[in-house]
Amino acid sequence: MATSANPLIESILSLTQTQRAELAVQILQSLELPGEEISSEEYGQELRSRVEKYRNGEMESVSLDDAREILEKRISAGPSN
């Protein structure tokens, strides 16, 4: 795994995979609008479903750079109606 000069990132990367996954869920949930919350169990089910679809060739992946670009555009566009 790549290292970072940011002590917070270094600390996060030192966590176990399970701990990082739990942290990721909490961070993602903090970005949700009220009423759009998703439980860890629901998030886990969605994640497993997407991994299975990817492995079966039903879903394609995108590069990290492309994903960042997509997210930046969505964030700058603001909440959708």
mmCIF file of N, CA and C in Angstrom:
data_model
loop_
_atom_site.group_PDB
_atom_site.id
_atom_site.type_symbol
_atom_site.label_atom_id
_atom_site.label_comp_id
_atom_site.label_asym_id
_atom_site.label_seq_id
_atom_site.Cartn_x
_atom_site.Cartn_y
_atom_site.Cartn_z
ATOM 1 N N MET A 1 0.845 -1.174 0.000
ATOM 2 C CA MET A 1 0.000 0.000 0.000
ATOM 3 C C MET A 1 0.890 1.236 0.000
ATOM 4 N N ALA A 2 0.479 2.256 -0.716
ATOM 5 C CA ALA A 2 1.264 3.480 -0.822
ATOM 6 C C ALA A 2 1.308 4.203 0.513
ATOM 7 N N THR A 3 2.398 4.927 0.729
ATOM 8 C CA THR A 3 2.519 5.703 1.953
ATOM 9 C C THR A 3 2.216 7.163 1.653
ATOM 10 N N SER A 4 1.968 7.918 2.723
ATOM 11 C CA SER A 4 1.586 9.319 2.575
ATOM 12 C C SER A 4 2.338 10.151 3.599
ATOM 13 N N ALA A 5 2.533 11.412 3.279
ATOM 14 C CA ALA A 5 3.166 12.337 4.216
ATOM 15 C C ALA A 5 2.159 12.832 5.247
ATOM 16 N N ASN A 6 0.880 12.550 5.041
ATOM 17 C CA ASN A 6 -0.176 12.993 5.937
ATOM 18 C C ASN A 6 -0.300 12.005 7.103
ATOM 19 N N PRO A 7 -0.061 12.455 8.348
ATOM 20 C CA PRO A 7 -0.117 11.546 9.495
ATOM 21 C C PRO A 7 -1.497 10.896 9.683
ATOM 22 N N LEU A 8 -2.572 11.607 9.355
ATOM 23 C CA LEU A 8 -3.906 11.033 9.484
ATOM 24 C C LEU A 8 -4.066 9.857 8.527
ATOM 25 N N ILE A 9 -3.624 10.038 7.289
ATOM 26 C CA ILE A 9 -3.712 8.968 6.299
ATOM 27 C C ILE A 9 -2.857 7.787 6.737
ATOM 28 N N GLU A 10 -1.650 8.066 7.212
ATOM 29 C CA GLU A 10 -0.756 7.001 7.691
ATOM 30 C C GLU A 10 -1.434 6.205 8.806
ATOM 31 N N SER A 11 -2.089 6.910 9.717
ATOM 32 C CA SER A 11 -2.779 6.259 10.825
ATOM 33 C C SER A 11 -3.922 5.383 10.316
ATOM 34 N N ILE A 12 -4.679 5.912 9.374
ATOM 35 C CA ILE A 12 -5.800 5.153 8.809
ATOM 36 C C ILE A 12 -5.296 3.920 8.083
ATOM 37 N N LEU A 13 -4.229 4.070 7.320
ATOM 38 C CA LEU A 13 -3.697 2.940 6.565
ATOM 39 C C LEU A 13 -3.110 1.858 7.464
ATOM 40 N N SER A 14 -2.803 2.193 8.701
ATOM 41 C CA SER A 14 -2.268 1.197 9.626
ATOM 42 C C SER A 14 -3.380 0.352 10.256
ATOM 43 N N LEU A 15 -4.634 0.746 10.070
ATOM 44 C CA LEU A 15 -5.763 -0.026 10.587
ATOM 45 C C LEU A 15 -5.913 -1.328 9.799
ATOM 46 N N THR A 16 -6.610 -2.292 10.404
ATOM 47 C CA THR A 16 -6.893 -3.530 9.685
ATOM 48 C C THR A 16 -7.890 -3.239 8.570
ATOM 49 N N GLN A 17 -8.017 -4.169 7.659
ATOM 50 C CA GLN A 17 -8.959 -3.994 6.551
ATOM 51 C C GLN A 17 -10.381 -3.812 7.083
ATOM 52 N N THR A 18 -10.746 -4.575 8.079
ATOM 53 C CA THR A 18 -12.087 -4.468 8.659
ATOM 54 C C THR A 18 -12.291 -3.099 9.291
ATOM 55 N N GLN A 19 -11.298 -2.614 10.017
ATOM 56 C CA GLN A 19 -11.411 -1.300 10.645
ATOM 57 C C GLN A 19 -11.511 -0.200 9.599
ATOM 58 N N ARG A 20 -10.732 -0.299 8.520
ATOM 59 C CA ARG A 20 -10.804 0.704 7.456
ATOM 60 C C ARG A 20 -12.168 0.671 6.781
ATOM 61 N N ALA A 21 -12.721 -0.534 6.586
ATOM 62 C CA ALA A 21 -14.042 -0.652 5.965
ATOM 63 C C ALA A 21 -15.105 -0.005 6.848
ATOM 64 N N GLU A 22 -15.037 -0.253 8.148
ATOM 65 C CA GLU A 22 -16.004 0.346 9.074
ATOM 66 C C GLU A 22 -15.871 1.868 9.072
ATOM 67 N N LEU A 23 -14.640 2.357 9.045
ATOM 68 C CA LEU A 23 -14.408 3.796 8.989
ATOM 69 C C LEU A 23 -14.958 4.376 7.690
ATOM 70 N N ALA A 24 -14.742 3.683 6.594
ATOM 71 C CA ALA A 24 -15.248 4.153 5.299
ATOM 72 C C ALA A 24 -16.770 4.265 5.324
ATOM 73 N N VAL A 25 -17.435 3.288 5.911
ATOM 74 C CA VAL A 25 -18.899 3.329 6.007
ATOM 75 C C VAL A 25 -19.330 4.543 6.813
ATOM 76 N N GLN A 26 -18.666 4.781 7.928
ATOM 77 C CA GLN A 26 -19.023 5.922 8.769
ATOM 78 C C GLN A 26 -18.810 7.244 8.036
ATOM 79 N N ILE A 27 -17.712 7.334 7.301
ATOM 80 C CA ILE A 27 -17.439 8.562 6.553
ATOM 81 C C ILE A 27 -18.482 8.760 5.458
ATOM 82 N N LEU A 28 -18.783 7.688 4.733
ATOM 83 C CA LEU A 28 -19.787 7.789 3.675
ATOM 84 C C LEU A 28 -21.154 8.159 4.240
ATOM 85 N N GLN A 29 -21.504 7.581 5.378
ATOM 86 C CA GLN A 29 -22.787 7.908 5.986
ATOM 87 C C GLN A 29 -22.835 9.369 6.420
ATOM 88 N N SER A 30 -21.689 9.928 6.782
ATOM 89 C CA SER A 30 -21.673 11.332 7.204
ATOM 90 C C SER A 30 -21.945 12.263 6.027
ATOM 91 N N LEU A 31 -21.812 11.764 4.807
ATOM 92 C CA LEU A 31 -22.064 12.565 3.614
ATOM 93 C C LEU A 31 -23.503 12.462 3.132
ATOM 94 N N GLU A 32 -24.259 11.534 3.685
ATOM 95 C CA GLU A 32 -25.644 11.326 3.271
ATOM 96 C C GLU A 32 -26.539 12.440 3.793
ATOM 97 N N LEU A 33 -27.545 12.757 3.034
ATOM 98 C CA LEU A 33 -28.549 13.714 3.477
ATOM 99 C C LEU A 33 -29.481 13.024 4.463
ATOM 100 N N PRO A 34 -30.095 13.770 5.372
ATOM 101 C CA PRO A 34 -31.031 13.164 6.310
ATOM 102 C C PRO A 34 -32.097 12.359 5.564
ATOM 103 N N GLY A 35 -32.382 11.175 6.063
ATOM 104 C CA GLY A 35 -33.367 10.308 5.429
ATOM 105 C C GLY A 35 -32.760 9.363 4.409
ATOM 106 N N GLU A 36 -31.481 9.549 4.090
ATOM 107 C CA GLU A 36 -30.818 8.690 3.114
ATOM 108 C C GLU A 36 -29.816 7.745 3.782
ATOM 109 N N GLU A 37 -29.868 7.635 5.105
ATOM 110 C CA GLU A 37 -28.915 6.816 5.822
ATOM 111 C C GLU A 37 -29.022 5.359 5.377
ATOM 112 N N ILE A 38 -27.902 4.669 5.420
ATOM 113 C CA ILE A 38 -27.856 3.258 5.071
ATOM 114 C C ILE A 38 -27.104 2.541 6.184
ATOM 115 N N SER A 39 -27.607 1.393 6.588
ATOM 116 C CA SER A 39 -26.964 0.654 7.666
ATOM 117 C C SER A 39 -25.703 -0.029 7.152
ATOM 118 N N SER A 40 -24.835 -0.377 8.067
ATOM 119 C CA SER A 40 -23.606 -1.093 7.695
ATOM 120 C C SER A 40 -23.951 -2.400 6.995
ATOM 121 N N GLU A 41 -25.011 -3.042 7.455
ATOM 122 C CA GLU A 41 -25.430 -4.306 6.840
ATOM 123 C C GLU A 41 -25.888 -4.078 5.394
ATOM 124 N N GLU A 42 -26.694 -3.030 5.184
ATOM 125 C CA GLU A 42 -27.151 -2.719 3.829
ATOM 126 C C GLU A 42 -25.975 -2.350 2.927
ATOM 127 N N TYR A 43 -25.045 -1.570 3.479
ATOM 128 C CA TYR A 43 -23.878 -1.168 2.707
ATOM 129 C C TYR A 43 -23.049 -2.397 2.338
ATOM 130 N N GLY A 44 -22.874 -3.304 3.297
ATOM 131 C CA GLY A 44 -22.125 -4.529 3.043
ATOM 132 C C GLY A 44 -22.781 -5.381 1.966
ATOM 133 N N GLN A 45 -24.103 -5.485 2.010
ATOM 134 C CA GLN A 45 -24.833 -6.249 0.994
ATOM 135 C C GLN A 45 -24.649 -5.624 -0.383
ATOM 136 N N GLU A 46 -24.728 -4.312 -0.461
ATOM 137 C CA GLU A 46 -24.547 -3.619 -1.733
ATOM 138 C C GLU A 46 -23.134 -3.822 -2.260
ATOM 139 N N LEU A 47 -22.160 -3.718 -1.365
ATOM 140 C CA LEU A 47 -20.767 -3.904 -1.760
ATOM 141 C C LEU A 47 -20.529 -5.322 -2.274
ATOM 142 N N ARG A 48 -21.034 -6.321 -1.562
ATOM 143 C CA ARG A 48 -20.879 -7.722 -2.006
ATOM 144 C C ARG A 48 -21.545 -7.943 -3.357
ATOM 145 N N SER A 49 -22.715 -7.355 -3.555
ATOM 146 C CA SER A 49 -23.429 -7.489 -4.817
ATOM 147 C C SER A 49 -22.618 -6.895 -5.967
ATOM 148 N N ARG A 50 -22.035 -5.734 -5.735
ATOM 149 C CA ARG A 50 -21.249 -5.085 -6.790
ATOM 150 C C ARG A 50 -19.978 -5.870 -7.108
ATOM 151 N N VAL A 51 -19.328 -6.410 -6.083
ATOM 152 C CA VAL A 51 -18.126 -7.219 -6.309
ATOM 153 C C VAL A 51 -18.479 -8.455 -7.124
ATOM 154 N N GLU A 52 -19.590 -9.095 -6.774
ATOM 155 C CA GLU A 52 -20.027 -10.282 -7.512
ATOM 156 C C GLU A 52 -20.318 -9.939 -8.976
ATOM 157 N N LYS A 53 -21.008 -8.824 -9.208
ATOM 158 C CA LYS A 53 -21.303 -8.406 -10.584
ATOM 159 C C LYS A 53 -20.015 -8.117 -11.350
ATOM 160 N N TYR A 54 -19.047 -7.491 -10.680
ATOM 161 C CA TYR A 54 -17.767 -7.201 -11.331
ATOM 162 C C TYR A 54 -17.053 -8.500 -11.702
ATOM 163 N N ARG A 55 -17.006 -9.420 -10.762
ATOM 164 C CA ARG A 55 -16.325 -10.699 -11.005
ATOM 165 C C ARG A 55 -17.002 -11.509 -12.099
ATOM 166 N N ASN A 56 -18.312 -11.356 -12.238
ATOM 167 C CA ASN A 56 -19.064 -12.080 -13.273
ATOM 168 C C ASN A 56 -19.057 -11.345 -14.609
ATOM 169 N N GLY A 57 -18.384 -10.209 -14.673
ATOM 170 C CA GLY A 57 -18.308 -9.456 -15.916
ATOM 171 C C GLY A 57 -19.546 -8.640 -16.216
ATOM 172 N N GLU A 58 -20.417 -8.463 -15.227
ATOM 173 C CA GLU A 58 -21.652 -7.712 -15.413
ATOM 174 C C GLU A 58 -21.461 -6.219 -15.128
ATOM 175 N N MET A 59 -20.305 -5.861 -14.589
ATOM 176 C CA MET A 59 -20.037 -4.474 -14.224
ATOM 177 C C MET A 59 -18.564 -4.191 -14.519
ATOM 178 N N GLU A 60 -18.281 -3.036 -15.096
ATOM 179 C CA GLU A 60 -16.911 -2.660 -15.386
ATOM 180 C C GLU A 60 -16.385 -1.728 -14.303
ATOM 181 N N SER A 61 -15.082 -1.670 -14.196
ATOM 182 C CA SER A 61 -14.469 -0.757 -13.233
ATOM 183 C C SER A 61 -13.998 0.508 -13.958
ATOM 184 N N VAL A 62 -13.694 1.526 -13.176
ATOM 185 C CA VAL A 62 -13.115 2.752 -13.723
ATOM 186 C C VAL A 62 -11.825 3.024 -12.958
ATOM 187 N N SER A 63 -10.928 3.784 -13.579
ATOM 188 C CA SER A 63 -9.675 4.115 -12.916
ATOM 189 C C SER A 63 -9.946 5.055 -11.740
ATOM 190 N N LEU A 64 -8.996 5.116 -10.832
ATOM 191 C CA LEU A 64 -9.129 6.017 -9.691
ATOM 192 C C LEU A 64 -9.249 7.463 -10.154
ATOM 193 N N ASP A 65 -8.462 7.833 -11.157
ATOM 194 C CA ASP A 65 -8.537 9.206 -11.676
ATOM 195 C C ASP A 65 -9.923 9.508 -12.241
ATOM 196 N N ASP A 66 -10.492 8.560 -12.991
ATOM 197 C CA ASP A 66 -11.835 8.757 -13.546
ATOM 198 C C ASP A 66 -12.879 8.846 -12.434
ATOM 199 N N ALA A 67 -12.738 7.993 -11.412
ATOM 200 C CA ALA A 67 -13.686 8.015 -10.291
ATOM 201 C C ALA A 67 -13.623 9.360 -9.570
ATOM 202 N N ARG A 68 -12.413 9.859 -9.346
ATOM 203 C CA ARG A 68 -12.265 11.162 -8.688
ATOM 204 C C ARG A 68 -12.919 12.266 -9.511
ATOM 205 N N GLU A 69 -12.700 12.216 -10.824
ATOM 206 C CA GLU A 69 -13.280 13.232 -11.702
ATOM 207 C C GLU A 69 -14.804 13.192 -11.643
ATOM 208 N N ILE A 70 -15.375 11.998 -11.675
ATOM 209 C CA ILE A 70 -16.826 11.835 -11.596
ATOM 210 C C ILE A 70 -17.348 12.402 -10.276
ATOM 211 N N LEU A 71 -16.678 12.041 -9.167
ATOM 212 C CA LEU A 71 -17.122 12.509 -7.853
ATOM 213 C C LEU A 71 -16.985 14.016 -7.717
ATOM 214 N N GLU A 72 -15.884 14.568 -8.218
ATOM 215 C CA GLU A 72 -15.704 16.017 -8.139
ATOM 216 C C GLU A 72 -16.807 16.753 -8.895
ATOM 217 N N LYS A 73 -17.200 16.232 -10.055
ATOM 218 C CA LYS A 73 -18.280 16.851 -10.830
ATOM 219 C C LYS A 73 -19.601 16.767 -10.077
ATOM 220 N N ARG A 74 -19.865 15.605 -9.461
ATOM 221 C CA ARG A 74 -21.118 15.444 -8.709
ATOM 222 C C ARG A 74 -21.150 16.365 -7.503
ATOM 223 N N ILE A 75 -20.028 16.468 -6.808
ATOM 224 C CA ILE A 75 -19.974 17.322 -5.634
ATOM 225 C C ILE A 75 -20.146 18.788 -6.008
ATOM 226 N N SER A 76 -19.473 19.209 -7.070
ATOM 227 C CA SER A 76 -19.573 20.606 -7.475
ATOM 228 C C SER A 76 -20.961 20.950 -8.018
ATOM 229 N N ALA A 77 -21.672 19.939 -8.540
ATOM 230 C CA ALA A 77 -23.023 20.164 -9.043
ATOM 231 C C ALA A 77 -24.028 20.321 -7.905
ATOM 232 N N GLY A 78 -23.670 19.864 -6.717
ATOM 233 C CA GLY A 78 -24.558 19.965 -5.572
ATOM 234 C C GLY A 78 -25.583 18.853 -5.562
ATOM 235 N N PRO A 79 -26.471 18.874 -4.570
ATOM 236 C CA PRO A 79 -27.492 17.827 -4.437
ATOM 237 C C PRO A 79 -28.408 17.787 -5.661
ATOM 238 N N SER A 80 -28.743 16.571 -6.068
ATOM 239 C CA SER A 80 -29.680 16.432 -7.200
ATOM 240 C C SER A 80 -31.098 16.423 -6.677
ATOM 241 N N ASN A 81 -32.007 16.794 -7.534
ATOM 242 C CA ASN A 81 -33.422 16.856 -7.128
ATOM 243 C C ASN A 81 -34.102 15.553 -7.350
#
